[in-house]
PDB file of C-alpha atoms in Angstrom:
ATOM      1  CA  UNK A  24       3.789  10.528 -20.474  1.00 43.00           C
ATOM      2  CA  UNK A  25       3.295   6.846 -21.233  1.00 45.00           C
ATOM      3  CA  UNK A  26       1.440   5.770 -24.367  1.00 77.00           C
ATOM      4  CA  UNK A  27       0.727   2.325 -22.964  1.00 89.00           C
ATOM      5  CA  UNK A  28      -2.733   1.316 -21.796  1.00 95.00           C
ATOM      6  CA  UNK A  29      -2.714   0.762 -18.040  1.00 97.00           C
ATOM      7  CA  UNK A  30      -5.584  -0.528 -15.907  1.00 95.00           C
ATOM      8  CA  UNK A  31      -5.545  -1.018 -12.153  1.00 96.00           C
ATOM      9  CA  UNK A  32      -8.189  -3.283 -10.688  1.00 94.00           C
ATOM     10  CA  UNK A  33      -9.037  -2.655  -7.045  1.00 93.00           C
ATOM     11  CA  UNK A  34     -11.606  -3.561  -4.422  1.00 93.00           C
ATOM     12  CA  UNK A  35     -15.046  -1.970  -4.426  1.00 92.00           C
ATOM     13  CA  UNK A  36     -14.517   0.170  -1.307  1.00 93.00           C
ATOM     14  CA  UNK A  37     -10.884   1.174  -1.908  1.00 94.00           C
ATOM     15  CA  UNK A  38      -9.966  -0.220   1.510  1.00 96.00           C
ATOM     16  CA  UNK A  39      -7.172  -2.518   0.344  1.00 96.00           C
ATOM     17  CA  UNK A  40      -3.712  -1.487   1.600  1.00 97.00           C
ATOM     18  CA  UNK A  41      -2.190  -3.309  -1.345  1.00 97.00           C
ATOM     19  CA  UNK A  42      -4.303  -1.510  -3.921  1.00 97.00           C
ATOM     20  CA  UNK A  43      -3.287   1.700  -2.138  1.00 98.00           C
ATOM     21  CA  UNK A  44       0.378   0.789  -2.600  1.00 98.00           C
ATOM     22  CA  UNK A  45      -0.002   0.209  -6.343  1.00 98.00           C
ATOM     23  CA  UNK A  46      -2.233   3.257  -6.818  1.00 98.00           C
ATOM     24  CA  UNK A  47       0.395   5.438  -5.126  1.00 98.00           C
ATOM     25  CA  UNK A  48       3.160   3.859  -7.204  1.00 98.00           C
ATOM     26  CA  UNK A  49       1.321   4.668 -10.439  1.00 98.00           C
ATOM     27  CA  UNK A  50       0.568   8.213  -9.314  1.00 98.00           C
ATOM     28  CA  UNK A  51       4.148   8.840  -8.243  1.00 98.00           C
ATOM     29  CA  UNK A  52       5.402   7.551 -11.586  1.00 98.00           C
ATOM     30  CA  UNK A  53       3.132  10.068 -13.288  1.00 97.00           C
ATOM     31  CA  UNK A  54       1.437   7.340 -15.321  1.00 97.00           C
ATOM     32  CA  UNK A  55      -2.028   7.657 -16.793  1.00 96.00           C
ATOM     33  CA  UNK A  56      -4.198   4.708 -15.827  1.00 97.00           C
ATOM     34  CA  UNK A  57      -7.786   3.611 -15.507  1.00 96.00           C
ATOM     35  CA  UNK A  58      -9.017   2.431 -12.114  1.00 96.00           C
ATOM     36  CA  UNK A  59     -11.643  -0.305 -12.198  1.00 93.00           C
ATOM     37  CA  UNK A  60     -13.241  -2.000  -9.236  1.00 92.00           C
ATOM     38  CA  UNK A  61     -14.381  -5.539  -8.619  1.00 88.00           C
ATOM     39  CA  UNK A  62     -16.620  -6.538  -5.727  1.00 81.00           C
ATOM     40  CA  UNK A  63     -14.786  -8.914  -3.429  1.00 78.00           C
ATOM     41  CA  UNK A  64     -17.828  -9.143  -1.141  1.00 78.00           C
ATOM     42  CA  UNK A  65     -19.907 -10.456  -4.038  1.00 74.00           C
ATOM     43  CA  UNK A  66     -17.010 -12.645  -5.228  1.00 74.00           C
ATOM     44  CA  UNK A  67     -16.914 -10.979  -8.627  1.00 74.00           C
ATOM     45  CA  UNK A  68     -13.175 -11.634  -8.684  1.00 80.00           C
ATOM     46  CA  UNK A  69     -13.926 -15.383  -8.726  1.00 71.00           C
ATOM     47  CA  UNK A  70     -16.448 -15.152 -11.539  1.00 81.00           C
ATOM     48  CA  UNK A  71     -15.442 -16.473 -14.988  1.00 76.00           C
ATOM     49  CA  UNK A  72     -16.826 -13.212 -16.384  1.00 71.00           C
ATOM     50  CA  UNK A  73     -14.109 -11.191 -14.653  1.00 73.00           C
ATOM     51  CA  UNK A  74     -11.199 -10.689 -17.004  1.00 73.00           C
ATOM     52  CA  UNK A  75      -8.745 -10.843 -14.134  1.00 73.00           C
ATOM     53  CA  UNK A  76      -5.486 -12.721 -13.880  1.00 69.00           C
ATOM     54  CA  UNK A  77      -6.665 -16.317 -13.657  1.00 67.00           C
ATOM     55  CA  UNK A  78      -3.691 -17.632 -11.657  1.00 72.00           C
ATOM     56  CA  UNK A  79      -4.492 -15.655  -8.504  1.00 80.00           C
ATOM     57  CA  UNK A  80      -7.884 -13.926  -8.891  1.00 80.00           C
ATOM     58  CA  UNK A  81      -6.734 -11.235  -6.476  1.00 84.00           C
ATOM     59  CA  UNK A  82      -6.514  -7.467  -6.377  1.00 91.00           C
ATOM     60  CA  UNK A  83      -4.596  -5.384  -6.976  1.00 95.00           C
ATOM     61  CA  UNK A  84      -4.334  -6.513 -10.549  1.00 94.00           C
ATOM     62  CA  UNK A  85      -2.343  -4.401 -12.986  1.00 95.00           C
ATOM     63  CA  UNK A  86      -2.837  -4.653 -16.725  1.00 94.00           C
ATOM     64  CA  UNK A  87      -0.247  -2.990 -18.956  1.00 96.00           C
ATOM     65  CA  UNK A  88      -1.274  -3.519 -22.556  1.00 94.00           C
ATOM     66  CA  UNK A  89      -1.589  -7.315 -22.808  1.00 90.00           C
ATOM     67  CA  UNK A  90       0.439  -8.090 -19.664  1.00 94.00           C
ATOM     68  CA  UNK A  91      -1.358  -8.776 -16.381  1.00 92.00           C
ATOM     69  CA  UNK A  92       0.272  -8.984 -12.951  1.00 94.00           C
ATOM     70  CA  UNK A  93      -0.968  -9.341  -9.392  1.00 93.00           C
ATOM     71  CA  UNK A  94       0.684  -8.990  -5.936  1.00 95.00           C
ATOM     72  CA  UNK A  95       1.468  -5.412  -4.985  1.00 96.00           C
ATOM     73  CA  UNK A  96       5.199  -5.731  -4.290  1.00 95.00           C
ATOM     74  CA  UNK A  97       5.753  -7.561  -7.587  1.00 96.00           C
ATOM     75  CA  UNK A  98       3.779  -4.821  -9.352  1.00 97.00           C
ATOM     76  CA  UNK A  99       5.871  -2.064  -7.753  1.00 98.00           C
ATOM     77  CA  UNK A 100       9.108  -3.714  -8.845  1.00 97.00           C
ATOM     78  CA  UNK A 101       7.733  -4.241 -12.352  1.00 98.00           C
ATOM     79  CA  UNK A 102       6.725  -0.575 -12.598  1.00 98.00           C
ATOM     80  CA  UNK A 103      10.158   0.480 -11.384  1.00 98.00           C
ATOM     81  CA  UNK A 104      11.818  -1.469 -14.180  1.00 97.00           C
ATOM     82  CA  UNK A 105       9.264  -0.846 -16.924  1.00 97.00           C
ATOM     83  CA  UNK A 106       9.049   2.897 -16.228  1.00 97.00           C
ATOM     84  CA  UNK A 107      12.560   3.330 -14.970  1.00 96.00           C
ATOM     85  CA  UNK A 108      14.351   6.294 -13.390  1.00 92.00           C
ATOM     86  CA  UNK A 109      15.576   8.861 -14.180  1.00 92.00           C
ATOM     87  CA  UNK A 110      12.819   9.431 -16.755  1.00 94.00           C
ATOM     88  CA  UNK A 111      10.207   8.399 -14.187  1.00 96.00           C
ATOM     89  CA  UNK A 112      10.146   9.009 -10.435  1.00 96.00           C
ATOM     90  CA  UNK A 113      11.862   6.386  -8.289  1.00 97.00           C
ATOM     91  CA  UNK A 114       9.765   4.071  -6.161  1.00 98.00           C
ATOM     92  CA  UNK A 115      12.808   2.609  -4.431  1.00 98.00           C
ATOM     93  CA  UNK A 116      16.009   4.209  -3.089  1.00 97.00           C
ATOM     94  CA  UNK A 117      18.955   4.678  -5.418  1.00 95.00           C
ATOM     95  CA  UNK A 118      21.451   2.852  -3.197  1.00 96.00           C
ATOM     96  CA  UNK A 119      21.495  -0.935  -3.427  1.00 97.00           C
ATOM     97  CA  UNK A 120      21.405  -1.639   0.316  1.00 97.00           C
ATOM     98  CA  UNK A 121      18.634   0.884   0.969  1.00 97.00           C
ATOM     99  CA  UNK A 122      16.668  -0.553  -1.934  1.00 97.00           C
ATOM    100  CA  UNK A 123      17.017  -4.030  -0.456  1.00 98.00           C
ATOM    101  CA  UNK A 124      15.972  -2.758   2.983  1.00 97.00           C
ATOM    102  CA  UNK A 125      12.886  -1.100   1.518  1.00 98.00           C
ATOM    103  CA  UNK A 126      11.864  -4.389  -0.072  1.00 97.00           C
ATOM    104  CA  UNK A 127      12.517  -6.161   3.222  1.00 98.00           C
ATOM    105  CA  UNK A 128      10.198  -3.734   5.001  1.00 98.00           C
ATOM    106  CA  UNK A 129       7.508  -4.293   2.385  1.00 98.00           C
ATOM    107  CA  UNK A 130       7.789  -8.077   2.587  1.00 97.00           C
ATOM    108  CA  UNK A 131       7.655  -8.008   6.390  1.00 98.00           C
ATOM    109  CA  UNK A 132       4.579  -5.787   6.485  1.00 97.00           C
ATOM    110  CA  UNK A 133       2.817  -8.188   4.120  1.00 97.00           C
ATOM    111  CA  UNK A 134       3.746 -11.387   5.949  1.00 97.00           C
ATOM    112  CA  UNK A 135       3.697 -10.515   9.672  1.00 97.00           C
ATOM    113  CA  UNK A 136       1.599  -8.551  12.183  1.00 98.00           C
ATOM    114  CA  UNK A 137      -1.472 -10.685  11.561  1.00 98.00           C
ATOM    115  CA  UNK A 138      -3.147  -9.627  14.820  1.00 98.00           C
ATOM    116  CA  UNK A 139      -2.905  -5.936  13.921  1.00 98.00           C
ATOM    117  CA  UNK A 140      -4.327  -6.586  10.485  1.00 97.00           C
ATOM    118  CA  UNK A 141      -7.194  -8.552  12.015  1.00 98.00           C
ATOM    119  CA  UNK A 142      -7.954  -6.251  14.968  1.00 98.00           C
ATOM    120  CA  UNK A 143      -7.227  -2.974  13.148  1.00 98.00           C
ATOM    121  CA  UNK A 144      -8.586  -3.542   9.624  1.00 98.00           C
ATOM    122  CA  UNK A 145      -8.271  -0.741   7.115  1.00 97.00           C
ATOM    123  CA  UNK A 146     -11.870   0.290   7.808  1.00 96.00           C
ATOM    124  CA  UNK A 147     -10.266   2.012  10.809  1.00 97.00           C
ATOM    125  CA  UNK A 148      -8.094   4.071   8.469  1.00 97.00           C
ATOM    126  CA  UNK A 149     -10.402   4.686   5.531  1.00 96.00           C
ATOM    127  CA  UNK A 150     -13.877   4.597   7.100  1.00 95.00           C
ATOM    128  CA  UNK A 151     -13.228   5.972  10.585  1.00 95.00           C
ATOM    129  CA  UNK A 152     -14.313   2.833  12.403  1.00 96.00           C
ATOM    130  CA  UNK A 153     -13.188   2.262  16.000  1.00 97.00           C
ATOM    131  CA  UNK A 154     -12.259  -1.114  17.400  1.00 98.00           C
ATOM    132  CA  UNK A 155     -11.881  -2.402  20.982  1.00 98.00           C
ATOM    133  CA  UNK A 156      -8.592  -2.633  22.845  1.00 98.00           C
ATOM    134  CA  UNK A 157      -5.950  -4.860  21.338  1.00 98.00           C
ATOM    135  CA  UNK A 158      -5.717  -8.449  22.495  1.00 98.00           C
ATOM    136  CA  UNK A 159      -2.487  -9.766  23.960  1.00 98.00           C
ATOM    137  CA  UNK A 160      -1.465 -10.915  20.482  1.00 98.00           C
ATOM    138  CA  UNK A 161      -2.375  -7.511  19.075  1.00 98.00           C
ATOM    139  CA  UNK A 162      -0.302  -5.764  21.722  1.00 98.00           C
ATOM    140  CA  UNK A 163       2.684  -7.977  20.948  1.00 98.00           C
ATOM    141  CA  UNK A 164       2.364  -7.175  17.249  1.00 98.00           C
ATOM    142  CA  UNK A 165       2.036  -3.464  18.032  1.00 98.00           C
ATOM    143  CA  UNK A 166       5.189  -3.552  20.137  1.00 98.00           C
ATOM    144  CA  UNK A 167       7.004  -5.361  17.325  1.00 98.00           C
ATOM    145  CA  UNK A 168       5.815  -2.814  14.758  1.00 98.00           C
ATOM    146  CA  UNK A 169       6.712   0.191  16.884  1.00 98.00           C
ATOM    147  CA  UNK A 170      10.132  -1.212  17.756  1.00 98.00           C
ATOM    148  CA  UNK A 171      11.016  -1.731  14.108  1.00 97.00           C
ATOM    149  CA  UNK A 172       9.670   1.671  13.104  1.00 98.00           C
ATOM    150  CA  UNK A 173      11.694   3.280  15.905  1.00 98.00           C
ATOM    151  CA  UNK A 174      14.839   1.578  14.639  1.00 97.00           C
ATOM    152  CA  UNK A 175      14.240   2.458  10.994  1.00 97.00           C
ATOM    153  CA  UNK A 176      13.453   6.091  11.825  1.00 97.00           C
ATOM    154  CA  UNK A 177      16.142   6.613  14.466  1.00 96.00           C
ATOM    155  CA  UNK A 178      17.830   9.050  12.072  1.00 96.00           C
ATOM    156  CA  UNK A 179      15.007  11.539  12.687  1.00 95.00           C
ATOM    157  CA  UNK A 180      14.289  12.176   8.993  1.00 95.00           C
ATOM    158  CA  UNK A 181      10.746  12.297   7.575  1.00 96.00           C
ATOM    159  CA  UNK A 182      11.378   9.385   5.182  1.00 98.00           C
ATOM    160  CA  UNK A 183      12.812   5.939   5.812  1.00 98.00           C
ATOM    161  CA  UNK A 184      15.884   6.305   3.632  1.00 97.00           C
ATOM    162  CA  UNK A 185      16.413  10.039   3.219  1.00 93.00           C
ATOM    163  CA  UNK A 186      14.124  10.159   0.202  1.00 94.00           C
ATOM    164  CA  UNK A 187      10.530   9.018  -0.245  1.00 98.00           C
ATOM    165  CA  UNK A 188      10.001   5.458  -1.384  1.00 98.00           C
ATOM    166  CA  UNK A 189       6.981   3.195  -1.686  1.00 98.00           C
ATOM    167  CA  UNK A 190       7.898   1.440   1.583  1.00 98.00           C
ATOM    168  CA  UNK A 191       7.139   4.736   3.363  1.00 98.00           C
ATOM    169  CA  UNK A 192       3.527   4.518   2.229  1.00 98.00           C
ATOM    170  CA  UNK A 193       3.251   0.892   3.303  1.00 98.00           C
ATOM    171  CA  UNK A 194       4.750   1.530   6.750  1.00 98.00           C
ATOM    172  CA  UNK A 195       2.614   4.630   7.299  1.00 98.00           C
ATOM    173  CA  UNK A 196      -0.527   2.639   6.524  1.00 98.00           C
ATOM    174  CA  UNK A 197       0.380  -0.001   9.095  1.00 98.00           C
ATOM    175  CA  UNK A 198       1.148   2.624  11.743  1.00 98.00           C
ATOM    176  CA  UNK A 199      -2.079   4.458  10.983  1.00 98.00           C
ATOM    177  CA  UNK A 200      -4.073   1.325  11.780  1.00 98.00           C
ATOM    178  CA  UNK A 201      -3.079   2.132  15.378  1.00 98.00           C
ATOM    179  CA  UNK A 202      -2.982   5.922  15.172  1.00 98.00           C
ATOM    180  CA  UNK A 203      -6.459   6.304  13.667  1.00 98.00           C
ATOM    181  CA  UNK A 204      -7.921   4.017  16.314  1.00 98.00           C
ATOM    182  CA  UNK A 205      -6.425   6.070  19.141  1.00 98.00           C
ATOM    183  CA  UNK A 206      -3.914   3.442  20.260  1.00 98.00           C
ATOM    184  CA  UNK A 207      -0.697   4.518  21.938  1.00 97.00           C
ATOM    185  CA  UNK A 208       1.914   5.401  19.331  1.00 98.00           C
ATOM    186  CA  UNK A 209       5.030   7.487  20.082  1.00 98.00           C
ATOM    187  CA  UNK A 210       4.487  11.009  18.827  1.00 98.00           C
ATOM    188  CA  UNK A 211       7.419  11.022  16.403  1.00 97.00           C
ATOM    189  CA  UNK A 212       6.080   7.847  14.757  1.00 98.00           C
ATOM    190  CA  UNK A 213       2.577   9.301  14.577  1.00 98.00           C
ATOM    191  CA  UNK A 214       4.096  12.441  13.024  1.00 98.00           C
ATOM    192  CA  UNK A 215       5.972  10.321  10.482  1.00 98.00           C
ATOM    193  CA  UNK A 216       2.784   8.458   9.546  1.00 98.00           C
ATOM    194  CA  UNK A 217       0.862  11.721   9.229  1.00 98.00           C
ATOM    195  CA  UNK A 218       3.575  13.266   7.049  1.00 98.00           C
ATOM    196  CA  UNK A 219       3.446  10.298   4.698  1.00 98.00           C
ATOM    197  CA  UNK A 220      -0.364  10.312   4.710  1.00 98.00           C
ATOM    198  CA  UNK A 221      -0.474  13.904   3.501  1.00 98.00           C
ATOM    199  CA  UNK A 222       1.299  12.974   0.288  1.00 98.00           C
ATOM    200  CA  UNK A 223      -0.929  13.940  -2.650  1.00 98.00           C
ATOM    201  CA  UNK A 224      -1.012  10.434  -4.124  1.00 98.00           C
ATOM    202  CA  UNK A 225      -2.121   8.935  -0.791  1.00 98.00           C
ATOM    203  CA  UNK A 226      -4.779  11.583  -0.283  1.00 97.00           C
ATOM    204  CA  UNK A 227      -6.156  10.869  -3.749  1.00 96.00           C
ATOM    205  CA  UNK A 228      -6.633   7.234  -2.776  1.00 97.00           C
ATOM    206  CA  UNK A 229      -8.153   8.138   0.591  1.00 95.00           C
ATOM    207  CA  UNK A 230     -10.674  10.275  -1.282  1.00 95.00           C
ATOM    208  CA  UNK A 231     -11.692   7.224  -3.317  1.00 92.00           C
ATOM    209  CA  UNK A 232     -12.502   5.378  -0.098  1.00 83.00           C
ATOM    210  CA  UNK A 233     -14.589   8.300   1.137  1.00 75.00           C
ATOM    211  CA  UNK A 234     -16.616   8.246  -2.090  1.00 67.00           C
ATOM    212  CA  UNK A 235     -17.171   4.497  -2.161  1.00 59.00           C
ATOM    213  CA  UNK A 236     -20.808   3.494  -2.213  1.00 49.00           C
ATOM    214  CA  UNK A 237     -21.992   0.959   0.384  1.00 44.00           C
ATOM    215  CA  UNK A 238     -22.269  -2.558  -0.998  1.00 43.00           C
ATOM    216  CA  UNK A 239     -25.568  -4.438  -0.709  1.00 38.00           C
TER     217      UNK A 239
END
């Protein structure tokens, strides 16, 4: 559909929740892109030889022709404007307030819940690892996450805002950090996370993680 040259740089194991978010955004937009990986464990992203965005040296990194951009939420908003609806699938809700709320959810998931991210890393989701019981801080974060998810999904619909948006993928990933580890999650929230996880674009990314080769 697009004649532009698009490259997505991700981590070597495809464990990054932020690379997931951008990968799903590109897939949902129906854009053709090349996925390349850089080894974070071996600090390839810090090497002068890596042609990554020099200001941040982080993944995900999106290259569209000669333009390079990092930070997953910034990338999603760029893709939404560059490959805009209605020609391309929406990543964010049509209504202004819902669109703002979706961005709020994304920003919150990226800036809070540190204990969950530490105690339930994405190896739990993508590699089937199991971790010990949550610490007190982890339990507080879990309660905060579940309370917000309950409020956002009180309408009983399978998507946050009546239609799929990229914030659904981000929230489902955070919930699945608990679900996949066997932590207590209300059934309707676990069902929501599972519904979002079955989306074809998400499953394509999960398959990348399953195929990742162990790093030396």
